[in-house]
Amino acid sequence: MPSAFLGVLVLNPASSLDSMLDSMLVLAATPATVAKAPIIAGDPLALLVPALPILGLILCTLCAIFRVKSKLPAFLTVACLAGAFVVTAKLFTGHDGGVSIASGFQWMTLSWGEEPGQRFIADFSLYLDSLTILWMLFVTGLATLIALYASEYMSHDVGLGYCRFFAAFNLFVFSMACLVMGDNLLLLFLGWEGVGLCSYLLIGYFYKKPSAVAAAKKAFIMNRIGDVGLILGVMLTFVHFGSIEYREIFAAAQPYIDLAKAGKFSEIPAIVQLIPILLAVGAFGKSAQLPLYVWLPDAMEGPTPVSALIHAATMVTAGVYLVARTYPLFLLSEYALPIVAWTGALTALVAATIGMAQFDIKRIMAYSTVSQLGYMFAGLGVLTSTGAAFHVVTHAFFKALLFLSCGAIMHGFAGQLDLRKLSGVGFMKGWGVVGLGMFVGCMNLAGFPFTAGYFSKDMILAEAFVTPGMAPIGWILLLTAGLTAYYTFRVFFRVVVGPMHYEPGDELHHAEEDSHGHDHHGASEADAAHAADAAHGHAHTHDDHAHHEHGHGAHFHPHAPGWAINTVLATLSVASIAAAGLYFVKSPYEGGMAHGGAVPGMVERSSAAFETPFSHHGVGESHETIKEGGHEGADGHAPAHAEGGAPSFVPTSIAKSQGEAAHAGSFLGWDPHKVMYYVSGVVGFVGIFIAFILHYAGRRTAATARADALLPAFGPLAGWAQNKWYVDELYDLVVRTPLWIVANIFHLFDKIVIDGLVRLVGGIPRFIGGMVRPTQSGELHGYAAGMAAGVAVLLFLVFMLTMR
Amino acid sequence: MMTTLAQAGFPAAMHQITLAHYLFISGAMFMLGLIGFLTRRNLIIMFLCTELMFQAAGLALVAFSRFHMNMTGQSFVIFIVTVAAAEAAMALALVVLLFRKRESLDAAEWQEMKG
């Protein structure tokens, strides 16, 4: 994309901040009424955050060039990423809650006139505010841990594949840093495409596996569909606001924000209202929301650390980040946030129903990720960007933990991921940490009371009921919370606890029989179970034969995770539990709001709050006080309509914000903020309890559970859910098949008409040649006779002419 | 103006050899050579036939030269004879080579140029 803007491309690392500052001020395409805050120079140390992963990338490339056959690239990566994390932590401790810009170098500067809006500036500068730092804290922290995990997980690929993996890993973190820290939308777009590329490279890591290659392509193409929306949104932003730098955009949008607060949406140009919708399309693509989510479950073809980092914890939250970062723009359209909210809520529900019916534990986790991302979008849509961001953070920890635990199981049981073929893993010797990790992760995901996931989910749920007109979303999310608790503990009760029993998968990578403390006791038990299984006549003999043929003998030994995996799982378990504490810690900045804890306290200091930091004078105002209080109606979840009758919940919520602290919506007559703790706790309990009854109580083998007996009661629904509601088939029917038909029609047209014309033109000389060909007999006498005849004719003609 | 043999005095004045006699011999030689070339298949014979046509042309030139008292024709014939000698050496060598390839002198053996 950058090459498309062939402009004055100046690379000047020593560009002084002052000149940049001047150019920014000169450029301001904003009405003079907007007072601009002075730009604060950010800590130049921030530049190390993107620089260290680049260093890691270079080192891994060098390792590849020098054919390093050891775990060196992994540890170089861990060192670089840990460095980036330390720098981010230092930024966090030194941050005062304001906005500062750490300028790197001039990246692109285009100028075609002196007027405002006739210059295009995109510098490689980092926008440091609390939202950026919050995001980079968990991105770099998790990346470090997952790199450490991957050092063991990818150990069977030591060599070139190992270098390739970690090089892409570093590139991913760099791209993510650009995405999150960039001070303009183009740098965000660079990072956006960068993470998409890394996602593609890493999903397709096992490039000899056709399904992995297909999944990589699917992810890439689906993301491009969303990116069309994003790039159009960025272009419209530039066209309308005259800049793509956040500061400029927010300052230029301020008059519109004032209009939106007054509820005068009709006075805001339609083109401005279109921007957030286009940006939302981009966010839906990257964050796997409803029409575009199908790539994410397939992305599980990649190695598990990749699934954990990119497709659960960080990259897929980029969409949430985009919406949060450009939140002021989303307030400008009366439709943008409702679209976001409804898309999120429906995605959460659909993905949860699919997740309930899957058997592949990694896929269940993938669908739960889609579902939780839906939660985050619903949170953004119901005006709780703080809750959404809190959920992003807690989700990042516990989902990474869940994925890494699943990965450890997959790694140890030769690729076995079917929950019908694994049972009691948590109690096998050497698997305790994995079992604990699964337990902590499942508790968080299910929203068990006093876990981090409980608090963050709760925030979104409560706000959904508070925000006028959004109560249906609250009910959908509450239902989803119950389903989530059920399917999460379905995995837990079947795989982690219960009778010990397993069948290995079909990926037998290596025979490191002696490393990794082996568990003969567990193995012999498992063998007994295996024998019993065979006696029962289960249809698994195929797998067993495969083992015999691979020369592993009749006894498969699951190898328990080593120190790296265990360390990471333990750390993440602790972090997931500790994340709940964030809810009780006060905002790290002065004057933060009392409710919600540290993470919301950080978010509300950034552009993701209702009021941009540029117009923000009293930060002390709690965001809840901003919520309007006009709807005391008995049925609190009836859609609230503004005066004009338009479905504009945003104006009502913002317009009447001044000074009213009462809550608008209600949950069956109670205050949602208070009652939601109990409601969501009960819903979570119910889900877990149903899972306990159906999948644990009385279960004797891995494959059978009481749930199976209930399946007929659901009729075809169960089968449809298991087949993912046939969404892939629908895409096939709606998109692929018509394209295929049209392509075939064009192919035939090409074959018949175009090729026909070409052949006709070529055929004419050929035909004439064919006619003349017999004259060339190749016989000497023929030619001689021809010459003689020719001379004779010539002579005859001469005679005839001269005789006359 | 066309001069027939009768107008040139043939055969009435046999005692005097005129240009027409020479031209008649020349034409006869040329026709013999041509017919031989077209009918015979032996490469050497065909080659000799071409020589015959060559010399027919040379004879006509010498005759014209003598009767018109213009030495250009005669000098030209010297060239022709020289070239013919060289060409004969070449052609016979070629014939030998061709014979070695096919163990035959039949011209019909060679039809590489058939389209």
PDB file of C-alpha atoms in Angstrom, chain A residues 517-728:
ATOM      1  CA  GLY A 517       9.783 -37.756  32.255  1.00  0.00           C
ATOM      2  CA  HIS A 518       7.700 -40.669  31.230  1.00  0.00           C
ATOM      3  CA  ASP A 519       4.806 -41.990  33.031  1.00  0.00           C
ATOM      4  CA  HIS A 520       4.792 -45.732  33.031  1.00  0.00           C
ATOM      5  CA  HIS A 521       2.159 -46.068  35.632  1.00  0.00           C
ATOM      6  CA  GLY A 522      -0.261 -43.890  33.746  1.00  0.00           C
ATOM      7  CA  ALA A 523       0.634 -45.570  30.534  1.00  0.00           C
ATOM      8  CA  SER A 524      -0.035 -49.016  31.859  1.00  0.00           C
ATOM      9  CA  GLU A 525      -3.356 -47.880  33.182  1.00  0.00           C
ATOM     10  CA  ALA A 526      -4.085 -46.359  29.875  1.00  0.00           C
ATOM     11  CA  ASP A 527      -3.131 -49.584  28.192  1.00  0.00           C
ATOM     12  CA  ALA A 528      -5.550 -51.424  30.371  1.00  0.00           C
ATOM     13  CA  ALA A 529      -8.207 -48.955  29.439  1.00  0.00           C
ATOM     14  CA  HIS A 530      -7.180 -49.379  25.878  1.00  0.00           C
ATOM     15  CA  ALA A 531      -7.507 -53.108  26.061  1.00  0.00           C
ATOM     16  CA  ALA A 532     -10.882 -52.756  27.679  1.00  0.00           C
ATOM     17  CA  ASP A 533     -11.834 -50.426  24.949  1.00  0.00           C
ATOM     18  CA  ALA A 534     -10.819 -52.904  22.285  1.00  0.00           C
ATOM     19  CA  ALA A 535     -12.784 -55.566  24.091  1.00  0.00           C
ATOM     20  CA  HIS A 536     -15.808 -53.364  23.973  1.00  0.00           C
ATOM     21  CA  GLY A 537     -15.428 -53.384  20.273  1.00  0.00           C
ATOM     22  CA  HIS A 538     -15.150 -49.702  19.697  1.00  0.00           C
ATOM     23  CA  ALA A 539     -14.456 -48.671  16.201  1.00  0.00           C
ATOM     24  CA  HIS A 540     -10.972 -47.407  16.807  1.00  0.00           C
ATOM     25  CA  THR A 541      -9.008 -50.251  15.429  1.00  0.00           C
ATOM     26  CA  HIS A 542      -7.966 -48.166  12.484  1.00  0.00           C
ATOM     27  CA  ASP A 543      -5.946 -45.844  14.663  1.00  0.00           C
ATOM     28  CA  ASP A 544      -4.336 -48.735  16.429  1.00  0.00           C
ATOM     29  CA  HIS A 545      -3.217 -50.268  13.203  1.00  0.00           C
ATOM     30  CA  ALA A 546      -1.655 -47.033  12.216  1.00  0.00           C
ATOM     31  CA  HIS A 547       0.460 -47.209  15.337  1.00  0.00           C
ATOM     32  CA  HIS A 548       1.660 -50.668  14.648  1.00  0.00           C
ATOM     33  CA  GLU A 549       2.678 -49.658  11.197  1.00  0.00           C
ATOM     34  CA  HIS A 550       4.583 -46.665  12.440  1.00  0.00           C
ATOM     35  CA  GLY A 551       6.747 -48.928  14.450  1.00  0.00           C
ATOM     36  CA  HIS A 552       5.779 -47.418  17.761  1.00  0.00           C
ATOM     37  CA  GLY A 553       4.708 -50.750  19.024  1.00  0.00           C
ATOM     38  CA  ALA A 554       1.401 -51.454  20.633  1.00  0.00           C
ATOM     39  CA  HIS A 555       2.079 -49.019  23.467  1.00  0.00           C
ATOM     40  CA  PHE A 556       1.660 -45.375  22.874  1.00  0.00           C
ATOM     41  CA  HIS A 557       3.158 -43.219  25.566  1.00  0.00           C
ATOM     42  CA  PRO A 558       1.757 -39.758  25.889  1.00  0.00           C
ATOM     43  CA  HIS A 559       4.614 -37.492  26.740  1.00  0.00           C
ATOM     44  CA  ALA A 560       3.822 -35.042  29.444  1.00  0.00           C
ATOM     45  CA  PRO A 561       4.794 -31.401  28.879  1.00  0.00           C
ATOM     46  CA  GLY A 562       8.280 -30.272  29.803  1.00  0.00           C
ATOM     47  CA  TRP A 563       9.452 -27.319  31.825  1.00  0.00           C
ATOM     48  CA  ALA A 564       8.817 -24.605  29.237  1.00  0.00           C
ATOM     49  CA  ILE A 565       5.179 -25.524  28.687  1.00  0.00           C
ATOM     50  CA  ASN A 566       4.551 -26.065  32.378  1.00  0.00           C
ATOM     51  CA  THR A 567       6.157 -22.764  33.338  1.00  0.00           C
ATOM     52  CA  VAL A 568       4.072 -20.875  30.833  1.00  0.00           C
ATOM     53  CA  LEU A 569       0.861 -22.619  31.811  1.00  0.00           C
ATOM     54  CA  ALA A 570       1.497 -21.963  35.494  1.00  0.00           C
ATOM     55  CA  THR A 571       2.340 -18.312  34.833  1.00  0.00           C
ATOM     56  CA  LEU A 572      -0.751 -17.829  32.741  1.00  0.00           C
ATOM     57  CA  SER A 573      -2.916 -19.574  35.331  1.00  0.00           C
ATOM     58  CA  VAL A 574      -1.667 -17.202  37.976  1.00  0.00           C
ATOM     59  CA  ALA A 575      -2.087 -14.247  35.642  1.00  0.00           C
ATOM     60  CA  SER A 576      -5.634 -15.287  34.765  1.00  0.00           C
ATOM     61  CA  ILE A 577      -6.542 -15.496  38.411  1.00  0.00           C
ATOM     62  CA  ALA A 578      -4.721 -12.296  39.208  1.00  0.00           C
ATOM     63  CA  ALA A 579      -6.510 -10.485  36.402  1.00  0.00           C
ATOM     64  CA  ALA A 580      -9.589 -10.571  38.579  1.00  0.00           C
ATOM     65  CA  GLY A 581      -7.694  -8.336  40.968  1.00  0.00           C
ATOM     66  CA  LEU A 582      -7.596  -5.638  38.310  1.00  0.00           C
ATOM     67  CA  TYR A 583     -11.262  -5.124  39.035  1.00  0.00           C
ATOM     68  CA  PHE A 584     -10.518  -4.060  42.541  1.00  0.00           C
ATOM     69  CA  VAL A 585      -7.377  -2.043  41.912  1.00  0.00           C
ATOM     70  CA  LYS A 586      -7.961   1.638  41.463  1.00  0.00           C
ATOM     71  CA  SER A 587      -7.246   3.361  38.219  1.00  0.00           C
ATOM     72  CA  PRO A 588      -3.504   3.965  37.912  1.00  0.00           C
ATOM     73  CA  TYR A 589      -4.126   7.613  37.139  1.00  0.00           C
ATOM     74  CA  GLU A 590      -5.232  10.410  39.329  1.00  0.00           C
ATOM     75  CA  GLY A 591      -8.889  11.158  39.312  1.00  0.00           C
ATOM     76  CA  GLY A 592      -9.901   7.932  37.684  1.00  0.00           C
ATOM     77  CA  MET A 593     -13.379   6.642  38.166  1.00  0.00           C
ATOM     78  CA  ALA A 594     -14.095   4.608  41.220  1.00  0.00           C
ATOM     79  CA  HIS A 595     -15.969   1.759  39.608  1.00  0.00           C
ATOM     80  CA  GLY A 596     -14.476  -0.854  37.335  1.00  0.00           C
ATOM     81  CA  GLY A 597     -10.891  -1.013  38.415  1.00  0.00           C
ATOM     82  CA  ALA A 598      -7.602  -0.438  36.664  1.00  0.00           C
ATOM     83  CA  VAL A 599      -8.332  -1.452  33.101  1.00  0.00           C
ATOM     84  CA  PRO A 600     -11.446   0.665  32.641  1.00  0.00           C
ATOM     85  CA  GLY A 601      -9.587   3.399  34.430  1.00  0.00           C
ATOM     86  CA  MET A 602      -6.958   3.250  31.703  1.00  0.00           C
ATOM     87  CA  VAL A 603      -9.459   3.071  28.882  1.00  0.00           C
ATOM     88  CA  GLU A 604     -11.460   6.037  30.001  1.00  0.00           C
ATOM     89  CA  ARG A 605      -8.375   8.214  29.737  1.00  0.00           C
ATOM     90  CA  SER A 606      -8.071   7.453  26.055  1.00  0.00           C
ATOM     91  CA  SER A 607     -10.046   8.189  22.937  1.00  0.00           C
ATOM     92  CA  ALA A 608     -12.161   5.154  23.677  1.00  0.00           C
ATOM     93  CA  ALA A 609     -14.007   7.043  26.337  1.00  0.00           C
ATOM     94  CA  PHE A 610     -17.169   8.864  25.422  1.00  0.00           C
ATOM     95  CA  GLU A 611     -15.454  12.149  25.322  1.00  0.00           C
ATOM     96  CA  THR A 612     -12.188  12.432  23.541  1.00  0.00           C
ATOM     97  CA  PRO A 613      -9.274  13.425  25.692  1.00  0.00           C
ATOM     98  CA  PHE A 614      -9.023  16.604  23.681  1.00  0.00           C
ATOM     99  CA  SER A 615     -12.287  18.004  24.897  1.00  0.00           C
ATOM    100  CA  HIS A 616     -12.044  16.330  28.217  1.00  0.00           C
ATOM    101  CA  HIS A 617     -11.769  18.680  31.130  1.00  0.00           C
ATOM    102  CA  GLY A 618     -13.199  16.804  34.055  1.00  0.00           C
ATOM    103  CA  VAL A 619     -11.714  13.341  33.832  1.00  0.00           C
ATOM    104  CA  GLY A 620     -13.109  12.636  37.239  1.00  0.00           C
ATOM    105  CA  GLU A 621     -16.577  12.205  35.856  1.00  0.00           C
ATOM    106  CA  SER A 622     -17.531   8.591  35.974  1.00  0.00           C
ATOM    107  CA  HIS A 623     -18.601   7.321  32.624  1.00  0.00           C
ATOM    108  CA  GLU A 624     -21.747   6.046  34.151  1.00  0.00           C
ATOM    109  CA  THR A 625     -22.772   9.523  35.044  1.00  0.00           C
ATOM    110  CA  ILE A 626     -22.529  10.290  31.397  1.00  0.00           C
ATOM    111  CA  LYS A 627     -25.196   7.763  30.718  1.00  0.00           C
ATOM    112  CA  GLU A 628     -28.536   9.418  30.581  1.00  0.00           C
ATOM    113  CA  GLY A 629     -31.242   8.783  33.072  1.00  0.00           C
ATOM    114  CA  GLY A 630     -34.459   9.546  31.327  1.00  0.00           C
ATOM    115  CA  HIS A 631     -36.132   6.180  31.116  1.00  0.00           C
ATOM    116  CA  GLU A 632     -37.846   5.241  34.272  1.00  0.00           C
ATOM    117  CA  GLY A 633     -40.450   3.223  32.427  1.00  0.00           C
ATOM    118  CA  ALA A 634     -41.543   0.002  34.069  1.00  0.00           C
ATOM    119  CA  ASP A 635     -40.378  -2.044  31.107  1.00  0.00           C
ATOM    120  CA  GLY A 636     -36.809  -0.935  31.075  1.00  0.00           C
ATOM    121  CA  HIS A 637     -35.819  -3.071  28.144  1.00  0.00           C
ATOM    122  CA  ALA A 638     -38.329  -1.542  25.771  1.00  0.00           C
ATOM    123  CA  PRO A 639     -36.514   0.231  22.972  1.00  0.00           C
ATOM    124  CA  ALA A 640     -35.947   3.815  23.835  1.00  0.00           C
ATOM    125  CA  HIS A 641     -36.634   6.296  21.134  1.00  0.00           C
ATOM    126  CA  ALA A 642     -35.419   9.797  20.893  1.00  0.00           C
ATOM    127  CA  GLU A 643     -37.733  12.671  20.347  1.00  0.00           C
ATOM    128  CA  GLY A 644     -37.756  12.323  16.599  1.00  0.00           C
ATOM    129  CA  GLY A 645     -38.750   8.691  16.792  1.00  0.00           C
ATOM    130  CA  ALA A 646     -35.497   7.707  15.079  1.00  0.00           C
ATOM    131  CA  PRO A 647     -33.688   4.668  16.493  1.00  0.00           C
ATOM    132  CA  SER A 648     -31.071   6.890  18.006  1.00  0.00           C
ATOM    133  CA  PHE A 649     -30.015   5.536  21.322  1.00  0.00           C
ATOM    134  CA  VAL A 650     -26.720   7.314  21.198  1.00  0.00           C
ATOM    135  CA  PRO A 651     -28.157  10.807  21.324  1.00  0.00           C
ATOM    136  CA  THR A 652     -30.373   9.962  24.213  1.00  0.00           C
ATOM    137  CA  SER A 653     -27.505   8.445  26.070  1.00  0.00           C
ATOM    138  CA  ILE A 654     -25.117  11.240  25.402  1.00  0.00           C
ATOM    139  CA  ALA A 655     -27.403  14.187  25.099  1.00  0.00           C
ATOM    140  CA  LYS A 656     -28.939  13.923  28.495  1.00  0.00           C
ATOM    141  CA  SER A 657     -25.683  13.093  30.144  1.00  0.00           C
ATOM    142  CA  GLN A 658     -25.219  16.334  31.956  1.00  0.00           C
ATOM    143  CA  GLY A 659     -25.153  15.656  35.617  1.00  0.00           C
ATOM    144  CA  GLU A 660     -27.700  12.895  35.888  1.00  0.00           C
ATOM    145  CA  ALA A 661     -26.502   9.878  37.757  1.00  0.00           C
ATOM    146  CA  ALA A 662     -29.632   7.756  37.741  1.00  0.00           C
ATOM    147  CA  HIS A 663     -29.604   4.626  35.637  1.00  0.00           C
ATOM    148  CA  ALA A 664     -31.674   4.351  32.565  1.00  0.00           C
ATOM    149  CA  GLY A 665     -32.328   0.728  31.902  1.00  0.00           C
ATOM    150  CA  SER A 666     -33.277  -1.855  34.390  1.00  0.00           C
ATOM    151  CA  PHE A 667     -33.096  -5.599  34.620  1.00  0.00           C
ATOM    152  CA  LEU A 668     -36.642  -6.754  35.393  1.00  0.00           C
ATOM    153  CA  GLY A 669     -37.035  -3.716  37.598  1.00  0.00           C
ATOM    154  CA  TRP A 670     -33.689  -3.913  39.388  1.00  0.00           C
ATOM    155  CA  ASP A 671     -30.598  -1.894  38.875  1.00  0.00           C
ATOM    156  CA  PRO A 672     -28.526  -3.905  36.379  1.00  0.00           C
ATOM    157  CA  HIS A 673     -25.236  -2.799  37.901  1.00  0.00           C
ATOM    158  CA  LYS A 674     -26.089  -4.391  41.210  1.00  0.00           C
ATOM    159  CA  VAL A 675     -28.154  -7.372  40.221  1.00  0.00           C
ATOM    160  CA  MET A 676     -26.056  -8.524  37.290  1.00  0.00           C
ATOM    161  CA  TYR A 677     -23.357  -9.933  39.572  1.00  0.00           C
ATOM    162  CA  TYR A 678     -25.866 -12.448  40.914  1.00  0.00           C
ATOM    163  CA  VAL A 679     -27.667 -13.071  37.639  1.00  0.00           C
ATOM    164  CA  SER A 680     -24.581 -13.830  35.605  1.00  0.00           C
ATOM    165  CA  GLY A 681     -23.168 -15.879  38.472  1.00  0.00           C
ATOM    166  CA  VAL A 682     -26.326 -17.989  38.585  1.00  0.00           C
ATOM    167  CA  VAL A 683     -26.385 -18.364  34.814  1.00  0.00           C
ATOM    168  CA  GLY A 684     -22.787 -19.541  34.892  1.00  0.00           C
ATOM    169  CA  PHE A 685     -23.573 -22.017  37.667  1.00  0.00           C
ATOM    170  CA  VAL A 686     -26.527 -23.415  35.768  1.00  0.00           C
ATOM    171  CA  GLY A 687     -24.440 -23.938  32.676  1.00  0.00           C
ATOM    172  CA  ILE A 688     -21.703 -25.665  34.646  1.00  0.00           C
ATOM    173  CA  PHE A 689     -24.220 -27.796  36.473  1.00  0.00           C
ATOM    174  CA  ILE A 690     -25.871 -28.972  33.263  1.00  0.00           C
ATOM    175  CA  ALA A 691     -22.447 -29.832  31.894  1.00  0.00           C
ATOM    176  CA  PHE A 692     -21.701 -31.738  35.096  1.00  0.00           C
ATOM    177  CA  ILE A 693     -24.882 -33.802  34.846  1.00  0.00           C
ATOM    178  CA  LEU A 694     -24.568 -34.508  31.176  1.00  0.00           C
ATOM    179  CA  HIS A 695     -20.862 -35.032  30.789  1.00  0.00           C
ATOM    180  CA  TYR A 696     -19.381 -36.096  34.091  1.00  0.00           C
ATOM    181  CA  ALA A 697     -21.853 -37.799  36.375  1.00  0.00           C
ATOM    182  CA  GLY A 698     -21.887 -41.514  35.720  1.00  0.00           C
ATOM    183  CA  ARG A 699     -19.531 -41.379  32.758  1.00  0.00           C
ATOM    184  CA  ARG A 700     -17.446 -44.555  32.487  1.00  0.00           C
ATOM    185  CA  THR A 701     -15.571 -44.135  29.216  1.00  0.00           C
ATOM    186  CA  ALA A 702     -14.380 -41.214  27.220  1.00  0.00           C
ATOM    187  CA  ALA A 703     -16.842 -41.672  24.433  1.00  0.00           C
ATOM    188  CA  THR A 704     -20.143 -42.012  26.193  1.00  0.00           C
ATOM    189  CA  ALA A 705     -21.980 -39.414  28.150  1.00  0.00           C
ATOM    190  CA  ARG A 706     -25.544 -38.782  29.089  1.00  0.00           C
ATOM    191  CA  ALA A 707     -25.649 -35.898  26.687  1.00  0.00           C
ATOM    192  CA  ASP A 708     -25.840 -38.353  23.805  1.00  0.00           C
ATOM    193  CA  ALA A 709     -29.168 -39.645  25.020  1.00  0.00           C
ATOM    194  CA  LEU A 710     -30.552 -36.133  24.935  1.00  0.00           C
ATOM    195  CA  LEU A 711     -29.513 -35.427  21.393  1.00  0.00           C
ATOM    196  CA  PRO A 712     -32.665 -36.835  19.735  1.00  0.00           C
ATOM    197  CA  ALA A 713     -34.724 -34.415  21.784  1.00  0.00           C
ATOM    198  CA  PHE A 714     -33.229 -31.555  19.840  1.00  0.00           C
ATOM    199  CA  GLY A 715     -34.131 -33.132  16.544  1.00  0.00           C
ATOM    200  CA  PRO A 716     -32.180 -31.847  13.585  1.00  0.00           C
ATOM    201  CA  LEU A 717     -30.950 -28.818  15.540  1.00  0.00           C
ATOM    202  CA  ALA A 718     -28.091 -30.757  17.097  1.00  0.00           C
ATOM    203  CA  GLY A 719     -26.889 -31.960  13.734  1.00  0.00           C
ATOM    204  CA  TRP A 720     -27.177 -28.502  12.260  1.00  0.00           C
ATOM    205  CA  ALA A 721     -25.146 -27.004  15.077  1.00  0.00           C
ATOM    206  CA  GLN A 722     -22.581 -29.739  14.680  1.00  0.00           C
ATOM    207  CA  ASN A 723     -22.349 -28.814  11.032  1.00  0.00           C
ATOM    208  CA  LYS A 724     -21.793 -25.179  12.016  1.00  0.00           C
ATOM    209  CA  TRP A 725     -25.275 -24.178  10.834  1.00  0.00           C
ATOM    210  CA  TYR A 726     -24.076 -24.960   7.325  1.00  0.00           C
ATOM    211  CA  VAL A 727     -22.575 -21.503   7.064  1.00  0.00           C
ATOM    212  CA  ASP A 728     -19.640 -22.771   5.060  1.00  0.00           C
TER     213      ASP A 728
END
